[in-house]
Amino acid sequence: MDLIIFNDGLYQLVPVTEKMLKDVVILQDLSCFDLCDILRLKLTTYVESINIHMMNNSNSNFIGCIC
């Protein structure tokens, strides 16, 4: 699974690592898209005024996931 990140005018694929999933407790079988939603909530902040999800650790935007 890869995250799609938009940074400096380019789309980048970022592989999901164990470090990203460190605090995530999975209690049942999840689809790839459910896991994508969990990572989006963990790694981003929603900016309502411009309707985007900004990554917490950079100026890049979270677009979605490739499963």
Short mmCIF file of C-alpha atoms in Angstrom, two decimals:
data_model
loop_
_atom_site.label_atom_id
_atom_site.label_comp_id
_atom_site.label_asym_id
_atom_site.label_seq_id
_atom_site.Cartn_x
_atom_site.Cartn_y
_atom_site.Cartn_z
CA MET A 1 0.00 0.00 0.00
CA ASP A 2 1.27 3.46 -0.91
CA LEU A 3 0.12 6.93 0.09
CA ILE A 4 -0.39 9.51 -2.65
CA ILE A 5 1.15 12.80 -1.54
CA PHE A 6 1.13 16.11 -3.47
CA ASN A 7 4.26 18.13 -2.75
CA ASP A 8 5.78 21.05 -4.70
CA GLY A 9 3.63 20.41 -7.78
CA LEU A 10 4.47 16.69 -7.95
CA TYR A 11 2.54 13.62 -6.89
CA GLN A 12 4.63 11.12 -4.94
CA LEU A 13 3.97 7.55 -3.85
CA VAL A 14 5.14 6.94 -0.29
CA PRO A 15 5.19 3.31 0.90
CA VAL A 16 3.41 2.66 4.19
CA THR A 17 5.93 1.54 6.80
CA GLU A 18 5.69 -0.12 10.20
CA LYS A 19 6.68 3.22 11.76
CA MET A 20 3.51 4.83 10.32
CA LEU A 21 1.41 2.03 11.81
CA LYS A 22 3.19 2.10 15.20
CA ASP A 23 0.24 3.33 17.30
CA VAL A 24 -2.53 1.70 15.23
CA VAL A 25 -4.32 -1.20 16.90
CA ILE A 26 -6.16 -3.40 14.40
CA LEU A 27 -8.90 -5.48 16.02
CA GLN A 28 -10.53 -6.91 12.91
CA ASP A 29 -9.85 -7.52 9.24
CA LEU A 30 -9.67 -4.16 7.50
CA SER A 31 -9.84 -3.40 3.83
CA CYS A 32 -7.07 -1.36 2.31
CA PHE A 33 -9.37 1.67 2.10
CA ASP A 34 -10.30 1.41 5.79
CA LEU A 35 -6.61 1.40 6.66
CA CYS A 36 -6.14 4.40 4.36
CA ASP A 37 -8.79 6.31 6.32
CA ILE A 38 -7.07 5.44 9.60
CA LEU A 39 -3.72 6.67 8.29
CA ARG A 40 -5.32 9.85 6.94
CA LEU A 41 -6.75 10.63 10.38
CA LYS A 42 -3.42 9.89 12.06
CA LEU A 43 -1.04 11.65 9.66
CA THR A 44 -2.99 14.74 8.53
CA THR A 45 -4.86 17.80 9.69
CA TYR A 46 -7.93 18.93 7.76
CA VAL A 47 -7.89 22.60 6.72
CA GLU A 48 -11.53 23.50 6.16
CA SER A 49 -10.92 26.94 4.64
CA ILE A 50 -9.11 25.42 1.64
CA ASN A 51 -10.65 21.91 1.82
CA ILE A 52 -7.47 19.83 1.97
CA HIS A 53 -5.74 17.37 4.28
CA MET A 54 -2.26 18.70 5.13
CA MET A 55 0.42 16.27 6.31
CA ASN A 56 1.39 16.93 9.93
CA ASN A 57 5.15 16.75 9.30
CA SER A 58 5.45 18.83 6.09
CA ASN A 59 3.74 21.24 3.73
CA SER A 60 2.51 18.46 1.46
CA ASN A 61 -1.11 17.42 0.86
CA PHE A 62 -2.59 13.96 1.39
CA ILE A 63 -4.47 12.82 -1.73
CA GLY A 64 -5.26 9.16 -1.04
CA CYS A 65 -3.92 5.62 -1.24
CA ILE A 66 -3.08 3.00 -3.82
CA CYS A 67 -4.01 -0.45 -2.61
#
